[in-house]
Amino acid sequence: MEIKKVVVIGSGTMGSGIAAQLCNANIPVVLLDLTTDISEKARERILKSRPPLLIDKSKINNISIGNINEDFKEVGEADWIVEAVVERIDIKHNIYEKIFKERKSGSIVSSNTSSIPIKVLSEKLSEEEKKDFCITHFFNPVRYMDLLEIVKNENNDLNKINSLKKFCEKDLGKGTLICNDTPGFLGNRIGVYAMQVAMTEAFKMKLTIEEADAVFGRPMGIPKTGVFGLYDLIGIDLMADVLKSFIKELPENDEFQQVAKEIPLVKKLIETGYTGRKGKGGFYRMNKIDNKKVLEGINLENGDYSISKKFNLGSEKMDIVNLINRKDKYGEYAWSVISKIIKYASSLVPGITDKFNDIDEAMRLGFNWTKGPFEILKEIGVKNFFEKIDAFENNKFLEDLSKTKDENFYGERQLYTELETLGKIKPKAIKLDKNNSAEIYRFNDFNIVEFTTKANALDYDSMDSLKNATDKPLIIINEAMQFSAGVNLSYTMDFANKGDLRSIEKFVRYFQETCKHLKYSKHPVISAPSGLALGGGFEVLCQSNFVVSHTNIVVGLVETIVGLIPAGGGCKEMLWRWSQTEEAKNDPDYAPLKVFDIIGYAKTATSAIEAEPLKYLKPEDKKIMSRNSLLSISKEILENNQEFTAPKECKFKLSGKPLKEKMIKLLEKLYNDKVILDHGMEVGKKLANVLSGGETSIDKELSEDDLYKLELDAFMNLIESQKTQERIKHTLATGKPLVN
Ligand code: NAI
C-alpha cells in the first residue's frame, strides 16, 4: 500500500499538526473541518506556529483546505483518512459513517483519539470495514514529538498496518509502537501516572515545587520542566480532563486511581483561571514587581506565590543510583516516585503490551525521558532494587524477576523498529574510551563519538574524544535531544573568573586544531545532528566531511549574542561556502558581507531545509525526516566512500581595510538607530576584522590557518572584556540575551 494522498478531518490542534507533518514529508493533504473558514484559520495557524510546525514555509503548498459538506469527495481519493475531530463518540461515529460511504476500497481510516477504545470507535463498522480501521495516536506538537501509537483491532489486515507503520516511521519520522486497546495506551498511561505520582508525593512530603522539579527532572533523565513545569506547559485544565477520563475508564482497583484524585489546590487554580502558561500562570507564574518581570512559584500548602528560587540539587546529570541512595528527603522522594513508577509499569505487562521494552520507548519518544522505567530498574540493579522495595504482590513481572534475579533481563533496546539505530548498536559496540564529556565506540570498522554533557555543551574533553577517534572513519551522533548547544560557557567563564585567560586560549586553539583535524584526516568524518547544533556544535558539523541531518535541527552561529564571535572555524567555513557562489565571483566583498550579516545577527535556521539558503547546510548534505535512520544513512555514506580522499585546503582572497570600513558603516547605522549599543558595536568591529581578512589586501592569499588566527585573536580580545563577561553571566543565569 502506497500513501500518496491523505485527508485529515478536524483541523484543530492535532489535525493541523498531523497535516503539517504530512506537508513536511511532501505528501499532498486535504484538511477538512465543519467550515472552510475553520480550516483556513488552521492553515494560517500552521504558518505562524512557534516553534514552527513546518520545516519550510513553502511546504504549506502541500495542503488544500475545505469543509466536510462540499469537499467530502476528497475522501474518495485518499489512501489514508485521519480523523482528528473533537473527542466525542457520537461525532466520530457520524464521521465514520460518511467516510466509509465515500472512501475508495482498501484505503486506511484512522482516529487520533486519545481515550476512546477502538472497540467503541469501531462498534458500528462492518467486519470488512474494520479491516482497514485503526487508531493512530500522535502527540502534540506533532512535528517535534516522536511517538506515534497505533492501536489495532482484531480484524485488521496486518500487512496494511505494517505498511502504515513503515510509512509513519520513514516518511513522517515517528517512532511507531503498536499497542493494545487499553486506556491511555502506553505513553499516557505511564507518563501521566508518573506525573501524578511525582505531584502527589511532593504534596505528601511537603516539597516545594522547585525542589520536586529539580529531583523529578534531569537527575532522573527527565526534561527539566519536571512535574509542575510540565503541568503548566500542558495546561492544568487539560490534565484534569485527562485524569477524569482515566478515572472513568480504569477499574476501581487500578493503582492509577490512587493518584488521580482531585487535589483542592489544583481545582482552585483551574477555577481562578490559573490553567498554566496559556492562562494567568499555574504552579509558576510571571509577575511584575517594580516594573520588572519575576518568576514566582506557588506554595503547595497555602496557594500563595513568592519569588521562585531555583533549587540546586548538586548534580544535573542523570544519576539515579546516587539520587535514590541520598540520605535526605530528596533521595526519599526520588525513590518513592521511581519505585512506584516501576511497580506500576511492570504490573501492566502483558496487559497493555507484552513487550516491556515498548513502554520504555514510549517514555523516551513521547515524554523525552532518557530512560524508561525498566531501563531505570536495570540501572538500579535487580538485586539492589529488591533489597530496597517493599511489597509487590500480584505483580507477575516483579515476582518472576525476584526469583531469577537476572541482572541481564533487559535484552535488546528499541525492539519496535527494524532500523539500525544508535540505541541498538551501542550495546554491541566496543566502548573504546570515555571521559566526562564524550564516549568513543568502535562498531565494525568505524568509530562513533557520542557527546554526553548537558545539552552536549563542548569542552576540552569533547574535543579530545573527537581527535582520538579519527584513527577510523568516524560518525558523530548522539541519542540525547541536542547534537550540541555549543561551547560550554560555564566552563569558559570559570577560567575567566580566575583570570586564567591562557587556559581559554589553549582550549580555543585545541578546538580549532581538532576541527581542522576532522576536516583533513585520512578517514571520512560524518556529523549526524538533530536538535540544537549551535555555535561550536555547528563548527564541528561544518568541518566534518559529510552531514546527515535530521530535519528537526536548530542550527546557527549565535556567538555574537554573548558578545563573542565564532572561533572554531565558523567564520572561516561560512566565508568559504559563500565565496563559492556565482555572485562572489563578480564581487569579492559579496561573501564576507553576507557572512557578516548572518553571524552578526546570529541568524538561526529552525530546520535542515531552512539551513540551506543560509549555507549552514549544503545541498549535498542529507536531510532526513526519520531520526532513527541517521545512523544507517551515515553508514551507507561510509560504505560508498571507501576510497575517500580528504578535501583540498581552502584559500581566501579578502579586501581587508576597505571592506572592513564598509562593515563598520553598516554598524554605525545600526548604532545610530539604537539597534545595537556600545558593546554590540565592539563585537561587530571584531567580527568585521575577521571577515575582511585583517591586515590584508585583495591580491594576497590567506590560508585557513590565517583565518583561524584572526578568529582566535578576536575571541580572546572579546572574552577579556567586562561587557562580554556580563553578557555571558546574564545568559547563564537567565537563559536570555543581554543587550549592552
Ligand atoms: P481541537 O478541539 O483542537 O480540534 C477539533 C476540531 O474538530 C475543531 O477544529 C472542530 O471544529 C473540528 N470538528 C468538530 N466536529 C467536527 C465534524 N463533525 N467534522 C469535522 N470537524 C469537526 O481538538 P484536538 O486537541 O485537535 O483533538 C482532536 C483529537 O485528537 C481528539 O480525539 C483528541 O482526543 C485527540 N488528541 C489530542 C491531543 C492534544 O494534545 N490536544 C493529543 C493526542 C490526541
PDB file of C-alpha atoms in Angstrom, residues 528-713:
ATOM      1  CA  ALA A 528      24.631  13.328  12.153  1.00  0.00           C
ATOM      2  CA  PRO A 529      22.898  16.108  14.075  1.00  0.00           C
ATOM      3  CA  SER A 530      19.397  16.527  15.402  1.00  0.00           C
ATOM      4  CA  GLY A 531      18.072  19.106  17.882  1.00  0.00           C
ATOM      5  CA  LEU A 532      20.399  22.027  18.582  1.00  0.00           C
ATOM      6  CA  ALA A 533      23.571  22.412  16.523  1.00  0.00           C
ATOM      7  CA  LEU A 534      24.628  25.873  17.596  1.00  0.00           C
ATOM      8  CA  GLY A 535      27.913  27.752  17.815  1.00  0.00           C
ATOM      9  CA  GLY A 536      30.692  25.254  18.466  1.00  0.00           C
ATOM     10  CA  GLY A 537      28.254  22.427  17.667  1.00  0.00           C
ATOM     11  CA  PHE A 538      27.805  23.865  14.203  1.00  0.00           C
ATOM     12  CA  GLU A 539      31.579  24.306  13.834  1.00  0.00           C
ATOM     13  CA  VAL A 540      32.090  20.588  14.439  1.00  0.00           C
ATOM     14  CA  LEU A 541      29.349  19.801  11.958  1.00  0.00           C
ATOM     15  CA  CYS A 542      30.521  22.125   9.198  1.00  0.00           C
ATOM     16  CA  GLN A 543      34.089  20.861   9.379  1.00  0.00           C
ATOM     17  CA  SER A 544      33.016  17.252   9.047  1.00  0.00           C
ATOM     18  CA  ASN A 545      33.289  15.757   5.558  1.00  0.00           C
ATOM     19  CA  PHE A 546      29.649  14.710   5.375  1.00  0.00           C
ATOM     20  CA  VAL A 547      26.471  15.696   7.162  1.00  0.00           C
ATOM     21  CA  VAL A 548      23.386  13.558   7.670  1.00  0.00           C
ATOM     22  CA  SER A 549      20.955  15.880   9.371  1.00  0.00           C
ATOM     23  CA  HIS A 550      17.614  15.245  10.967  1.00  0.00           C
ATOM     24  CA  THR A 551      15.095  17.707   9.538  1.00  0.00           C
ATOM     25  CA  ASN A 552      14.403  18.922  13.095  1.00  0.00           C
ATOM     26  CA  ILE A 553      17.554  20.845  13.825  1.00  0.00           C
ATOM     27  CA  VAL A 554      18.093  24.353  15.061  1.00  0.00           C
ATOM     28  CA  VAL A 555      21.366  25.432  13.582  1.00  0.00           C
ATOM     29  CA  GLY A 556      23.408  28.584  13.510  1.00  0.00           C
ATOM     30  CA  LEU A 557      26.301  30.675  14.743  1.00  0.00           C
ATOM     31  CA  VAL A 558      24.949  32.543  17.743  1.00  0.00           C
ATOM     32  CA  GLU A 559      28.153  33.667  19.459  1.00  0.00           C
ATOM     33  CA  THR A 560      27.560  37.400  19.000  1.00  0.00           C
ATOM     34  CA  ILE A 561      24.595  37.140  21.373  1.00  0.00           C
ATOM     35  CA  VAL A 562      27.021  36.518  24.224  1.00  0.00           C
ATOM     36  CA  GLY A 563      29.497  39.087  22.969  1.00  0.00           C
ATOM     37  CA  LEU A 564      31.799  36.648  21.185  1.00  0.00           C
ATOM     38  CA  ILE A 565      32.481  35.630  17.611  1.00  0.00           C
ATOM     39  CA  PRO A 566      32.773  32.074  16.252  1.00  0.00           C
ATOM     40  CA  ALA A 567      36.365  30.997  16.738  1.00  0.00           C
ATOM     41  CA  GLY A 568      36.382  27.300  15.972  1.00  0.00           C
ATOM     42  CA  GLY A 569      36.419  27.845  12.217  1.00  0.00           C
ATOM     43  CA  GLY A 570      32.798  29.010  11.894  1.00  0.00           C
ATOM     44  CA  CYS A 571      33.672  32.380  10.315  1.00  0.00           C
ATOM     45  CA  LYS A 572      36.181  30.718   8.021  1.00  0.00           C
ATOM     46  CA  GLU A 573      33.861  27.942   6.872  1.00  0.00           C
ATOM     47  CA  MET A 574      30.950  30.293   6.210  1.00  0.00           C
ATOM     48  CA  LEU A 575      33.245  32.605   4.257  1.00  0.00           C
ATOM     49  CA  TRP A 576      34.362  29.692   2.152  1.00  0.00           C
ATOM     50  CA  ARG A 577      30.831  28.487   1.459  1.00  0.00           C
ATOM     51  CA  TRP A 578      29.606  31.919   0.405  1.00  0.00           C
ATOM     52  CA  SER A 579      32.724  32.569  -1.680  1.00  0.00           C
ATOM     53  CA  GLN A 580      31.782  29.604  -3.868  1.00  0.00           C
ATOM     54  CA  THR A 581      28.622  31.322  -5.174  1.00  0.00           C
ATOM     55  CA  GLU A 582      28.184  32.911  -8.600  1.00  0.00           C
ATOM     56  CA  GLU A 583      27.698  36.343  -7.032  1.00  0.00           C
ATOM     57  CA  ALA A 584      31.011  36.055  -5.201  1.00  0.00           C
ATOM     58  CA  LYS A 585      32.857  35.531  -8.483  1.00  0.00           C
ATOM     59  CA  ASN A 586      31.937  39.045  -9.593  1.00  0.00           C
ATOM     60  CA  ASP A 587      32.222  40.765  -6.236  1.00  0.00           C
ATOM     61  CA  PRO A 588      34.954  39.826  -3.766  1.00  0.00           C
ATOM     62  CA  ASP A 589      33.053  41.526  -0.944  1.00  0.00           C
ATOM     63  CA  TYR A 590      29.823  39.628  -1.552  1.00  0.00           C
ATOM     64  CA  ALA A 591      30.652  36.604   0.605  1.00  0.00           C
ATOM     65  CA  PRO A 592      32.149  38.484   3.586  1.00  0.00           C
ATOM     66  CA  LEU A 593      29.194  40.887   3.681  1.00  0.00           C
ATOM     67  CA  LYS A 594      26.703  38.015   3.581  1.00  0.00           C
ATOM     68  CA  VAL A 595      28.500  36.217   6.390  1.00  0.00           C
ATOM     69  CA  PHE A 596      28.777  39.466   8.343  1.00  0.00           C
ATOM     70  CA  ASP A 597      25.002  39.726   8.161  1.00  0.00           C
ATOM     71  CA  ILE A 598      24.376  36.089   9.127  1.00  0.00           C
ATOM     72  CA  ILE A 599      26.836  35.877  12.017  1.00  0.00           C
ATOM     73  CA  GLY A 600      26.309  39.473  13.119  1.00  0.00           C
ATOM     74  CA  TYR A 601      22.609  38.918  13.583  1.00  0.00           C
ATOM     75  CA  ALA A 602      23.221  35.396  14.959  1.00  0.00           C
ATOM     76  CA  LYS A 603      20.748  34.037  12.435  1.00  0.00           C
ATOM     77  CA  THR A 604      19.473  30.548  13.069  1.00  0.00           C
ATOM     78  CA  ALA A 605      17.571  28.088  10.929  1.00  0.00           C
ATOM     79  CA  THR A 606      14.825  26.041  12.579  1.00  0.00           C
ATOM     80  CA  SER A 607      15.113  23.080  10.235  1.00  0.00           C
ATOM     81  CA  ALA A 608      17.573  21.415   7.916  1.00  0.00           C
ATOM     82  CA  ILE A 609      15.648  22.829   4.973  1.00  0.00           C
ATOM     83  CA  GLU A 610      15.824  26.410   6.234  1.00  0.00           C
ATOM     84  CA  ALA A 611      19.531  25.899   6.891  1.00  0.00           C
ATOM     85  CA  GLU A 612      20.383  25.538   3.220  1.00  0.00           C
ATOM     86  CA  PRO A 613      19.737  29.081   1.948  1.00  0.00           C
ATOM     87  CA  LEU A 614      21.888  30.378   4.816  1.00  0.00           C
ATOM     88  CA  LYS A 615      24.538  27.823   3.817  1.00  0.00           C
ATOM     89  CA  TYR A 616      24.590  26.317   7.275  1.00  0.00           C
ATOM     90  CA  LEU A 617      23.920  23.146   5.325  1.00  0.00           C
ATOM     91  CA  LYS A 618      24.971  22.340   1.783  1.00  0.00           C
ATOM     92  CA  PRO A 619      22.685  20.966  -0.934  1.00  0.00           C
ATOM     93  CA  GLU A 620      24.506  17.641  -0.806  1.00  0.00           C
ATOM     94  CA  ASP A 621      24.063  17.277   2.972  1.00  0.00           C
ATOM     95  CA  LYS A 622      21.397  14.697   3.675  1.00  0.00           C
ATOM     96  CA  LYS A 623      18.198  15.947   5.301  1.00  0.00           C
ATOM     97  CA  ILE A 624      16.257  13.116   6.882  1.00  0.00           C
ATOM     98  CA  MET A 625      12.773  13.061   8.448  1.00  0.00           C
ATOM     99  CA  SER A 626      13.411   9.932  10.491  1.00  0.00           C
ATOM    100  CA  ARG A 627      15.863  10.429  13.331  1.00  0.00           C
ATOM    101  CA  ASN A 628      16.142   6.677  13.716  1.00  0.00           C
ATOM    102  CA  SER A 629      17.630   6.475  10.202  1.00  0.00           C
ATOM    103  CA  LEU A 630      20.553   8.851  10.802  1.00  0.00           C
ATOM    104  CA  LEU A 631      22.996   6.119  11.733  1.00  0.00           C
ATOM    105  CA  SER A 632      22.186   3.730   8.898  1.00  0.00           C
ATOM    106  CA  ILE A 633      22.362   6.504   6.303  1.00  0.00           C
ATOM    107  CA  SER A 634      25.694   7.631   7.745  1.00  0.00           C
ATOM    108  CA  LYS A 635      26.918   4.048   7.486  1.00  0.00           C
ATOM    109  CA  GLU A 636      25.869   3.902   3.853  1.00  0.00           C
ATOM    110  CA  ILE A 637      27.933   7.011   3.170  1.00  0.00           C
ATOM    111  CA  LEU A 638      30.945   5.368   4.759  1.00  0.00           C
ATOM    112  CA  GLU A 639      30.442   2.271   2.644  1.00  0.00           C
ATOM    113  CA  ASN A 640      30.227   4.397  -0.506  1.00  0.00           C
ATOM    114  CA  ASN A 641      33.351   6.337   0.366  1.00  0.00           C
ATOM    115  CA  GLN A 642      35.906   3.663   0.999  1.00  0.00           C
ATOM    116  CA  GLU A 643      38.263   5.410  -1.414  1.00  0.00           C
ATOM    117  CA  PHE A 644      37.940   8.661   0.479  1.00  0.00           C
ATOM    118  CA  THR A 645      40.448  11.449  -0.025  1.00  0.00           C
ATOM    119  CA  ALA A 646      40.461  14.473   2.272  1.00  0.00           C
ATOM    120  CA  PRO A 647      39.409  17.801   0.688  1.00  0.00           C
ATOM    121  CA  LYS A 648      41.913  20.322  -0.600  1.00  0.00           C
ATOM    122  CA  GLU A 649      42.742  23.198   1.743  1.00  0.00           C
ATOM    123  CA  CYS A 650      40.781  26.384   1.106  1.00  0.00           C
ATOM    124  CA  LYS A 651      42.443  29.682   0.193  1.00  0.00           C
ATOM    125  CA  PHE A 652      40.836  33.072   0.673  1.00  0.00           C
ATOM    126  CA  LYS A 653      41.182  36.461  -1.025  1.00  0.00           C
ATOM    127  CA  LEU A 654      39.718  39.232   1.076  1.00  0.00           C
ATOM    128  CA  SER A 655      39.743  43.014   0.611  1.00  0.00           C
ATOM    129  CA  GLY A 656      40.998  43.996   4.049  1.00  0.00           C
ATOM    130  CA  LYS A 657      40.634  47.605   5.162  1.00  0.00           C
ATOM    131  CA  PRO A 658      38.146  48.954   2.572  1.00  0.00           C
ATOM    132  CA  LEU A 659      35.832  46.026   3.271  1.00  0.00           C
ATOM    133  CA  LYS A 660      36.158  46.489   6.994  1.00  0.00           C
ATOM    134  CA  GLU A 661      35.155  50.130   6.550  1.00  0.00           C
ATOM    135  CA  LYS A 662      32.056  49.085   4.642  1.00  0.00           C
ATOM    136  CA  MET A 663      31.112  46.811   7.519  1.00  0.00           C
ATOM    137  CA  ILE A 664      31.737  49.499  10.106  1.00  0.00           C
ATOM    138  CA  LYS A 665      29.446  51.837   8.157  1.00  0.00           C
ATOM    139  CA  LEU A 666      26.706  49.241   8.469  1.00  0.00           C
ATOM    140  CA  LEU A 667      27.373  49.004  12.195  1.00  0.00           C
ATOM    141  CA  GLU A 668      27.255  52.758  12.613  1.00  0.00           C
ATOM    142  CA  LYS A 669      23.820  52.880  11.080  1.00  0.00           C
ATOM    143  CA  LEU A 670      22.617  50.186  13.484  1.00  0.00           C
ATOM    144  CA  TYR A 671      24.215  52.075  16.364  1.00  0.00           C
ATOM    145  CA  ASN A 672      22.569  55.355  15.393  1.00  0.00           C
ATOM    146  CA  ASP A 673      19.240  53.581  15.050  1.00  0.00           C
ATOM    147  CA  LYS A 674      19.846  52.115  18.541  1.00  0.00           C
ATOM    148  CA  VAL A 675      19.551  48.546  17.230  1.00  0.00           C
ATOM    149  CA  ILE A 676      22.916  47.895  18.850  1.00  0.00           C
ATOM    150  CA  LEU A 677      24.576  49.554  21.832  1.00  0.00           C
ATOM    151  CA  ASP A 678      28.249  50.186  22.677  1.00  0.00           C
ATOM    152  CA  HIS A 679      29.306  46.604  23.110  1.00  0.00           C
ATOM    153  CA  GLY A 680      27.294  45.457  20.110  1.00  0.00           C
ATOM    154  CA  MET A 681      29.430  47.896  18.131  1.00  0.00           C
ATOM    155  CA  GLU A 682      32.618  46.425  19.598  1.00  0.00           C
ATOM    156  CA  VAL A 683      31.626  42.851  18.816  1.00  0.00           C
ATOM    157  CA  GLY A 684      30.613  43.904  15.303  1.00  0.00           C
ATOM    158  CA  LYS A 685      34.004  45.547  14.721  1.00  0.00           C
ATOM    159  CA  LYS A 686      35.853  42.435  15.812  1.00  0.00           C
ATOM    160  CA  LEU A 687      33.745  40.313  13.501  1.00  0.00           C
ATOM    161  CA  ALA A 688      34.388  42.786  10.689  1.00  0.00           C
ATOM    162  CA  ASN A 689      38.115  42.452  11.235  1.00  0.00           C
ATOM    163  CA  VAL A 690      37.949  38.666  10.866  1.00  0.00           C
ATOM    164  CA  LEU A 691      35.657  38.618   7.854  1.00  0.00           C
ATOM    165  CA  SER A 692      37.574  41.304   5.981  1.00  0.00           C
ATOM    166  CA  GLY A 693      40.793  39.348   6.477  1.00  0.00           C
ATOM    167  CA  GLY A 694      42.522  41.747   8.923  1.00  0.00           C
ATOM    168  CA  GLU A 695      45.696  43.383   7.600  1.00  0.00           C
ATOM    169  CA  THR A 696      45.387  42.032   4.084  1.00  0.00           C
ATOM    170  CA  SER A 697      44.553  43.167   0.577  1.00  0.00           C
ATOM    171  CA  ILE A 698      42.666  41.537  -2.257  1.00  0.00           C
ATOM    172  CA  ASP A 699      45.801  40.408  -4.101  1.00  0.00           C
ATOM    173  CA  LYS A 700      47.057  38.421  -1.114  1.00  0.00           C
ATOM    174  CA  GLU A 701      46.087  34.858  -0.382  1.00  0.00           C
ATOM    175  CA  LEU A 702      45.060  33.820   3.119  1.00  0.00           C
ATOM    176  CA  SER A 703      45.189  30.286   4.395  1.00  0.00           C
ATOM    177  CA  GLU A 704      42.743  28.569   6.728  1.00  0.00           C
ATOM    178  CA  ASP A 705      45.304  28.985   9.498  1.00  0.00           C
ATOM    179  CA  ASP A 706      45.378  32.736   8.880  1.00  0.00           C
ATOM    180  CA  LEU A 707      41.643  32.834   9.411  1.00  0.00           C
ATOM    181  CA  TYR A 708      41.778  30.631  12.483  1.00  0.00           C
ATOM    182  CA  LYS A 709      44.335  33.090  13.880  1.00  0.00           C
ATOM    183  CA  LEU A 710      42.082  36.084  13.191  1.00  0.00           C
ATOM    184  CA  GLU A 711      39.163  34.272  14.840  1.00  0.00           C
ATOM    185  CA  LEU A 712      41.255  33.424  17.896  1.00  0.00           C
ATOM    186  CA  ASP A 713      42.569  36.973  18.323  1.00  0.00           C
TER     187      ASP A 713
END
